[in-house]
PDB file of C-alpha atoms in Angstrom:
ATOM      1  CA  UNK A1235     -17.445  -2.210   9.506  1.00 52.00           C
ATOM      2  CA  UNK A1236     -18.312  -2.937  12.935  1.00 59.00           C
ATOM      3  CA  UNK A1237     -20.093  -5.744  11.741  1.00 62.00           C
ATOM      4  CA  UNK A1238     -17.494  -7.431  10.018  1.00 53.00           C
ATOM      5  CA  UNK A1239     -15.679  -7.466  13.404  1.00 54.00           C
ATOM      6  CA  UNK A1240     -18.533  -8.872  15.037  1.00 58.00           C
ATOM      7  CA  UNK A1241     -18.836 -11.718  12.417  1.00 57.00           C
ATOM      8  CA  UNK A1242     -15.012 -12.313  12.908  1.00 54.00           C
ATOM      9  CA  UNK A1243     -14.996 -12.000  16.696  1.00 58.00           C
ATOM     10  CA  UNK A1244     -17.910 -14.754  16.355  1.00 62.00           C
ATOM     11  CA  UNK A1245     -15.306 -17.205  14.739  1.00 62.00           C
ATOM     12  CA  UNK A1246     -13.191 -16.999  17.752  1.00 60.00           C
ATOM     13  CA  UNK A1247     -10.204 -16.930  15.277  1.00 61.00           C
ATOM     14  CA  UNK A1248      -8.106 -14.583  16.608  1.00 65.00           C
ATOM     15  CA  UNK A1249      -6.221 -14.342  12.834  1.00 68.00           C
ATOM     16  CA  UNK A1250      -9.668 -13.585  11.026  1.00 70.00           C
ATOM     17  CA  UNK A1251     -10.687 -10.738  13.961  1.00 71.00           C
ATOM     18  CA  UNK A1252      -7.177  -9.190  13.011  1.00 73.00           C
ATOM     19  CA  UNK A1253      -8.191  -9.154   9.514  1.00 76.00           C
ATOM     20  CA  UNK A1254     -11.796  -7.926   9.662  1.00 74.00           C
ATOM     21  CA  UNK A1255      -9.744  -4.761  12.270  1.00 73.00           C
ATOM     22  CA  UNK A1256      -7.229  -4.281   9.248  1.00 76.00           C
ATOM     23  CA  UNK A1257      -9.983  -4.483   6.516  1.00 77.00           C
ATOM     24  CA  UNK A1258     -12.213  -1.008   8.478  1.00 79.00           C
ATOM     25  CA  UNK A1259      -9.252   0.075   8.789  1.00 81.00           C
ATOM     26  CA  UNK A1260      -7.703  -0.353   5.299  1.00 81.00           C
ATOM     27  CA  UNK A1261     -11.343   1.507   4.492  1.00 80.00           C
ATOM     28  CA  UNK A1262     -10.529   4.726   6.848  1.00 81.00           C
ATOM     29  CA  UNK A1263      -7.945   5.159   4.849  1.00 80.00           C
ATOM     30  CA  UNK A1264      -9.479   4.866   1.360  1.00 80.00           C
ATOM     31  CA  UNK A1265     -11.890   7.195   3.040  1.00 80.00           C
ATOM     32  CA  UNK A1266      -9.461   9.193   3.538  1.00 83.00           C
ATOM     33  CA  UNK A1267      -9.235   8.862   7.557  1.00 84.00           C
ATOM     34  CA  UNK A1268      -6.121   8.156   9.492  1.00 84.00           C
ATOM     35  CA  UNK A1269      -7.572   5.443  11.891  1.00 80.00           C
ATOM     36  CA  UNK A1270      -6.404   3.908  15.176  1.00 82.00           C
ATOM     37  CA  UNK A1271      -4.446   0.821  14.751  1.00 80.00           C
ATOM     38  CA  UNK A1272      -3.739   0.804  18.883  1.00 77.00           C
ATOM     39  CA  UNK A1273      -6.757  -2.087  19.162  1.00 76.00           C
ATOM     40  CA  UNK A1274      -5.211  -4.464  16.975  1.00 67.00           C
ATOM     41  CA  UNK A1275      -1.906  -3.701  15.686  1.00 74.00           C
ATOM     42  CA  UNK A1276       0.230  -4.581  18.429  1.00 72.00           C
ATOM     43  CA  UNK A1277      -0.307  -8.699  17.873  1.00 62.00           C
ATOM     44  CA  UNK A1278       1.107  -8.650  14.885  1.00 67.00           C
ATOM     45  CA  UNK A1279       4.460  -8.951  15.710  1.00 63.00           C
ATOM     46  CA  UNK A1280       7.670  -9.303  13.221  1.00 65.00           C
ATOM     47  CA  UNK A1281       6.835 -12.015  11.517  1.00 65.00           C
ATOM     48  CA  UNK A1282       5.556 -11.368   8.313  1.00 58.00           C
ATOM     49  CA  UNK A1283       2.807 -13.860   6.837  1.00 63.00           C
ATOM     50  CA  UNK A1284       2.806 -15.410   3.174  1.00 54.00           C
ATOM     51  CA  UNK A1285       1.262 -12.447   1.654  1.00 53.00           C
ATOM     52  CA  UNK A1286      -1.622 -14.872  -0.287  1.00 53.00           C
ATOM     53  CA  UNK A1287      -4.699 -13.636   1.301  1.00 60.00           C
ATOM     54  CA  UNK A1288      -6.452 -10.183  -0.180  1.00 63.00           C
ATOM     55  CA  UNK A1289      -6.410  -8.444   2.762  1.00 70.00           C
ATOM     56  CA  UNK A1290      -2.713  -7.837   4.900  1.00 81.00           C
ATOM     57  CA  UNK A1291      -2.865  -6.556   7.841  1.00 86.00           C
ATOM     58  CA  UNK A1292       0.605  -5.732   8.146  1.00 86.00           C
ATOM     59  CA  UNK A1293       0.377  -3.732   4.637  1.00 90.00           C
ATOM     60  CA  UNK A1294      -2.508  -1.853   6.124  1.00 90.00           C
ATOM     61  CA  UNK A1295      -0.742  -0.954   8.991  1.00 91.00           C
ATOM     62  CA  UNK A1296       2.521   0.184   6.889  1.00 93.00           C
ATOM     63  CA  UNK A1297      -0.163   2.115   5.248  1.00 93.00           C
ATOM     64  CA  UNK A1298      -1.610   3.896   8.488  1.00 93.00           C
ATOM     65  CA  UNK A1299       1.874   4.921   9.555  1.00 94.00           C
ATOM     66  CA  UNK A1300       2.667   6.347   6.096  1.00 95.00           C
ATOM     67  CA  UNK A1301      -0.855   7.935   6.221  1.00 93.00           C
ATOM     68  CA  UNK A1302       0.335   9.527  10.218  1.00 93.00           C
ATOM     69  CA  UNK A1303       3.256  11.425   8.688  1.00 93.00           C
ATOM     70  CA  UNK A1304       5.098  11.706  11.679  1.00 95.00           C
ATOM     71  CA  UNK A1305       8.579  11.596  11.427  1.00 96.00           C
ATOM     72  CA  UNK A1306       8.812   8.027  13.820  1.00 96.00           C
ATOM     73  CA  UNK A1307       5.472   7.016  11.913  1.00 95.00           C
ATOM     74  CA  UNK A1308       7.261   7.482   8.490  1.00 97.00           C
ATOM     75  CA  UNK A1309      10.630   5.344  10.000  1.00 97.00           C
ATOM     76  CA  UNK A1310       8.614   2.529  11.147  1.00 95.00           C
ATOM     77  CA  UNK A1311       6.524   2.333   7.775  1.00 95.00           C
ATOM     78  CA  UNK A1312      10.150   2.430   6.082  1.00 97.00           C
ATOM     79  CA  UNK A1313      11.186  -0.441   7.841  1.00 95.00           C
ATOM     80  CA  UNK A1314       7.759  -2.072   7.691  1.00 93.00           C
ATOM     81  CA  UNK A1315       7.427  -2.118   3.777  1.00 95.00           C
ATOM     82  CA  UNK A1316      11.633  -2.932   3.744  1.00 96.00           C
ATOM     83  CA  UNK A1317      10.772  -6.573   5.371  1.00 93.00           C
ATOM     84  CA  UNK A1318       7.373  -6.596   3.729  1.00 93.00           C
ATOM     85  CA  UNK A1319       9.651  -6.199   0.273  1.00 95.00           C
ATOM     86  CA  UNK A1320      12.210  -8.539   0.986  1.00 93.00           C
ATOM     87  CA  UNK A1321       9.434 -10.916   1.841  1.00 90.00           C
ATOM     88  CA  UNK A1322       7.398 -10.577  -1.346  1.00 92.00           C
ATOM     89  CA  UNK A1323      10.255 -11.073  -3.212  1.00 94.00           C
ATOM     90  CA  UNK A1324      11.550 -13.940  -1.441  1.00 92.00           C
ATOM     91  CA  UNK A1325       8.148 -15.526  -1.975  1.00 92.00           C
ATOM     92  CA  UNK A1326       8.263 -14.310  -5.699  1.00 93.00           C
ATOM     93  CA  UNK A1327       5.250 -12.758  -4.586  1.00 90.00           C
ATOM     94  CA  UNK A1328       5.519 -10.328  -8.221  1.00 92.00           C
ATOM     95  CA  UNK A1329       1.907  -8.399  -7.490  1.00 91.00           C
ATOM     96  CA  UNK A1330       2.717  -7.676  -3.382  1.00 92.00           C
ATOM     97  CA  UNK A1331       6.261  -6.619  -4.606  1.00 94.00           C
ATOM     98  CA  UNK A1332       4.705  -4.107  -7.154  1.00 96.00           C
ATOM     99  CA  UNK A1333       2.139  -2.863  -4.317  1.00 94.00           C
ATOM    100  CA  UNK A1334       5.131  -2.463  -2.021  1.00 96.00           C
ATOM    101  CA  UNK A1335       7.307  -0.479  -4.125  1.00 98.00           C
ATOM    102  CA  UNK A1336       4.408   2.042  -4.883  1.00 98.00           C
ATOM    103  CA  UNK A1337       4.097   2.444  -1.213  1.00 96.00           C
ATOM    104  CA  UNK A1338       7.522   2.979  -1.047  1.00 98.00           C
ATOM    105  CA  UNK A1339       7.859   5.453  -4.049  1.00 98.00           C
ATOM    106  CA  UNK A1340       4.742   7.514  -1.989  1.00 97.00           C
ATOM    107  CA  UNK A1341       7.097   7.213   1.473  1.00 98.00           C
ATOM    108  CA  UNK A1342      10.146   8.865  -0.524  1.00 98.00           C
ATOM    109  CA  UNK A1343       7.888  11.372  -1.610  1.00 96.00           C
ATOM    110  CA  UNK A1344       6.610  11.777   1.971  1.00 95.00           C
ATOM    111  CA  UNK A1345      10.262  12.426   3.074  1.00 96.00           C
ATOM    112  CA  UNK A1346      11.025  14.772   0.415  1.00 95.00           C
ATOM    113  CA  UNK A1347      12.965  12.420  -1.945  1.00 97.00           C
ATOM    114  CA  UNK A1348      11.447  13.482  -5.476  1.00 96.00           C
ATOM    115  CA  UNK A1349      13.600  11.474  -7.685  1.00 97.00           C
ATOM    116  CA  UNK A1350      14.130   8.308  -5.204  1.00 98.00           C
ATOM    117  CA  UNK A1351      10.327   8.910  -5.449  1.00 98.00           C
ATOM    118  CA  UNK A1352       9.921   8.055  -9.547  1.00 97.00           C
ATOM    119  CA  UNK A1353      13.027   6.123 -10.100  1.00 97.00           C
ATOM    120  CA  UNK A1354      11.102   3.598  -7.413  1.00 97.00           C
ATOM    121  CA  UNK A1355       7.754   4.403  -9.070  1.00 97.00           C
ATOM    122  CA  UNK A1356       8.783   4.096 -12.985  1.00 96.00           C
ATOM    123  CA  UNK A1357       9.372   0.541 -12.999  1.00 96.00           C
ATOM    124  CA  UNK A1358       6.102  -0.649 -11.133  1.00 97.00           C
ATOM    125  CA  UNK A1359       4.292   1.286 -14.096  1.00 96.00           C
ATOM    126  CA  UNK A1360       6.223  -0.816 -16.791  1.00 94.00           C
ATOM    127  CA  UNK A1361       5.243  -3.905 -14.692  1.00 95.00           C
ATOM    128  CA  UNK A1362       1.429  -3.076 -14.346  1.00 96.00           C
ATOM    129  CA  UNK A1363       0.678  -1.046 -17.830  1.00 96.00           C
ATOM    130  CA  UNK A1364      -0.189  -4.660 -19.728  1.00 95.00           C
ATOM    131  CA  UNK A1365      -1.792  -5.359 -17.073  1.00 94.00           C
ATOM    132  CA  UNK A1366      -4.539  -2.296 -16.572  1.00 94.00           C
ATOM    133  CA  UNK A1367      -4.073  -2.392 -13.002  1.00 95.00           C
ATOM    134  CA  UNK A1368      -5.700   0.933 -11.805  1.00 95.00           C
ATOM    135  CA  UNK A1369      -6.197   0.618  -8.326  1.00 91.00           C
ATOM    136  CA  UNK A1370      -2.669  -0.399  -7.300  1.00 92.00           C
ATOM    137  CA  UNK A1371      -1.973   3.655  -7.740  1.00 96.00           C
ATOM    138  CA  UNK A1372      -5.426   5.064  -7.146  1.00 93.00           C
ATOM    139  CA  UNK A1373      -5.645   3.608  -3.565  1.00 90.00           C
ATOM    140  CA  UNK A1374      -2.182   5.278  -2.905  1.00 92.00           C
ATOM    141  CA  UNK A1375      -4.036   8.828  -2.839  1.00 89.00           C
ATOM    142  CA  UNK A1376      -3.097  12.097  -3.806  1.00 91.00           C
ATOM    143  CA  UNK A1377       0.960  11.586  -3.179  1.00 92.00           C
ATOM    144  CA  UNK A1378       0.701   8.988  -6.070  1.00 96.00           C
ATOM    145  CA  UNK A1379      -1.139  11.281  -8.248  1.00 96.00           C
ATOM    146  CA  UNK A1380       1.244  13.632  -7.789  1.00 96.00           C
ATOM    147  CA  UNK A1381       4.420  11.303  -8.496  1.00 97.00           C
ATOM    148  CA  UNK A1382       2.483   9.933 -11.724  1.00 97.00           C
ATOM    149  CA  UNK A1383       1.824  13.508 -13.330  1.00 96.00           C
ATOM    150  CA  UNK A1384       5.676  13.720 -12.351  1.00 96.00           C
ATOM    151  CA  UNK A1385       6.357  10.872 -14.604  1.00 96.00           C
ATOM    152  CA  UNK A1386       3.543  12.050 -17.555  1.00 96.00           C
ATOM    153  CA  UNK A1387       5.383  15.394 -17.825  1.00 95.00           C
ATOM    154  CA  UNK A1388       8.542  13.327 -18.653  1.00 94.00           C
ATOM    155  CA  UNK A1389       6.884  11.043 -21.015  1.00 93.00           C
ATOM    156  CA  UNK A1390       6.659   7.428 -19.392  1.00 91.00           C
ATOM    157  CA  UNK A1391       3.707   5.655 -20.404  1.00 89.00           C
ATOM    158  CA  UNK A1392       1.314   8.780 -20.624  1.00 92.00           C
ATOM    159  CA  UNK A1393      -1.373   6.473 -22.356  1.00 95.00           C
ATOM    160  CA  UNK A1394      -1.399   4.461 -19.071  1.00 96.00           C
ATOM    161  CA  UNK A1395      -0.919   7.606 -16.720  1.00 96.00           C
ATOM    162  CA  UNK A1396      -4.154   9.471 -18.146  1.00 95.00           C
ATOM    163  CA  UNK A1397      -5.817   6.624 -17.447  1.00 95.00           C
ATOM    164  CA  UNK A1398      -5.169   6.282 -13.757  1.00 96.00           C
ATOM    165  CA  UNK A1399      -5.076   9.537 -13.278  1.00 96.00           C
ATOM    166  CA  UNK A1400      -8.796   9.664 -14.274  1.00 94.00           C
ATOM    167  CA  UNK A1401      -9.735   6.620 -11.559  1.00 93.00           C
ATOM    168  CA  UNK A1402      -8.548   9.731  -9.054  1.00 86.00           C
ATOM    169  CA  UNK A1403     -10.966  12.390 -10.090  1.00 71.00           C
ATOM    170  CA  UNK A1404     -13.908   9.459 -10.096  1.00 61.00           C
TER     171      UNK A1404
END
């Protein structure tokens, strides 16, 4: 990690170091850390980019704050995915909208909103089932798993669910 900072910091691309700090962090998280975003969130500002590249930093950081729980952590990731959403769509950006609705389905969850929860969740499944995408719930933790058995007890696309469900336990 550190040495994908150095590489970018070696560019002297102030856009690429922001990256490579929102790429370690993005892995914290998968690691299941909460990490600092102090060191490079702050530049980002309010615009947000054209969400082509693989690596956002301004979805990682929605991530961190949903990841810090706190109640003004939570309100700023609501507000955070809401523009990155509106964005997406306005971009007909169809894969970041999917991503962002899952995030936002977990952040309902987070606030105690069950059903705002699946009825954001259900249609990102119907979306991504002919797909196979795995990893656009599996990187979402355990909230997600929890949402998804949620929807297999009521019957939407079990098939699909069982399989996602077993990327968590792997």
């Amino acid at each position: 990690s550190q040495t994908a900072r150095d590489c970018a910091a070696e560019t002297g691309n102030a856009y690429i170091l922001l990256e490579a700090h929102s790429f370690v962090a993005r892995l914290a998280l998968l690691q299941g850390q909460v990490p600092d975003t102090s060191r490079w969130a702050g530049p980002l500002g309010d615009e947000i980019p054209v969400m082509l590249m693989l690596q956002i930093p301004h979805l990682t950081l929605a991530n961190v704050l949903l990841a810090q729980g706190t109640p003004d952590a939570l309100q700023k990731a609501g507000d955070l995915m809401a523009r990155l959403r509106q964005s997406a769509e306005a971009t007909y950006n169809t894969w970041r909208t999917m991503e962002i609705t899952a995030m936002q389905a977990v952040l309902k969850e987070t606030e105690g909103e069950q059903q705002a929860a699946l009825d954001l969740l259900e249609p990102v499944l119907v979306w991504a089932e002919p797909r196979g995408f795995i990893r656009l719930f599996a990187d979402l933790g355990p909230r997600m798993a929890g949402l998804l058995e949620r929807l297999y007890r009521q019957g939407v696309a079990s098939e699909y669910i069982t399989q996602i469900l077993a990327s968590f336990a792997t």
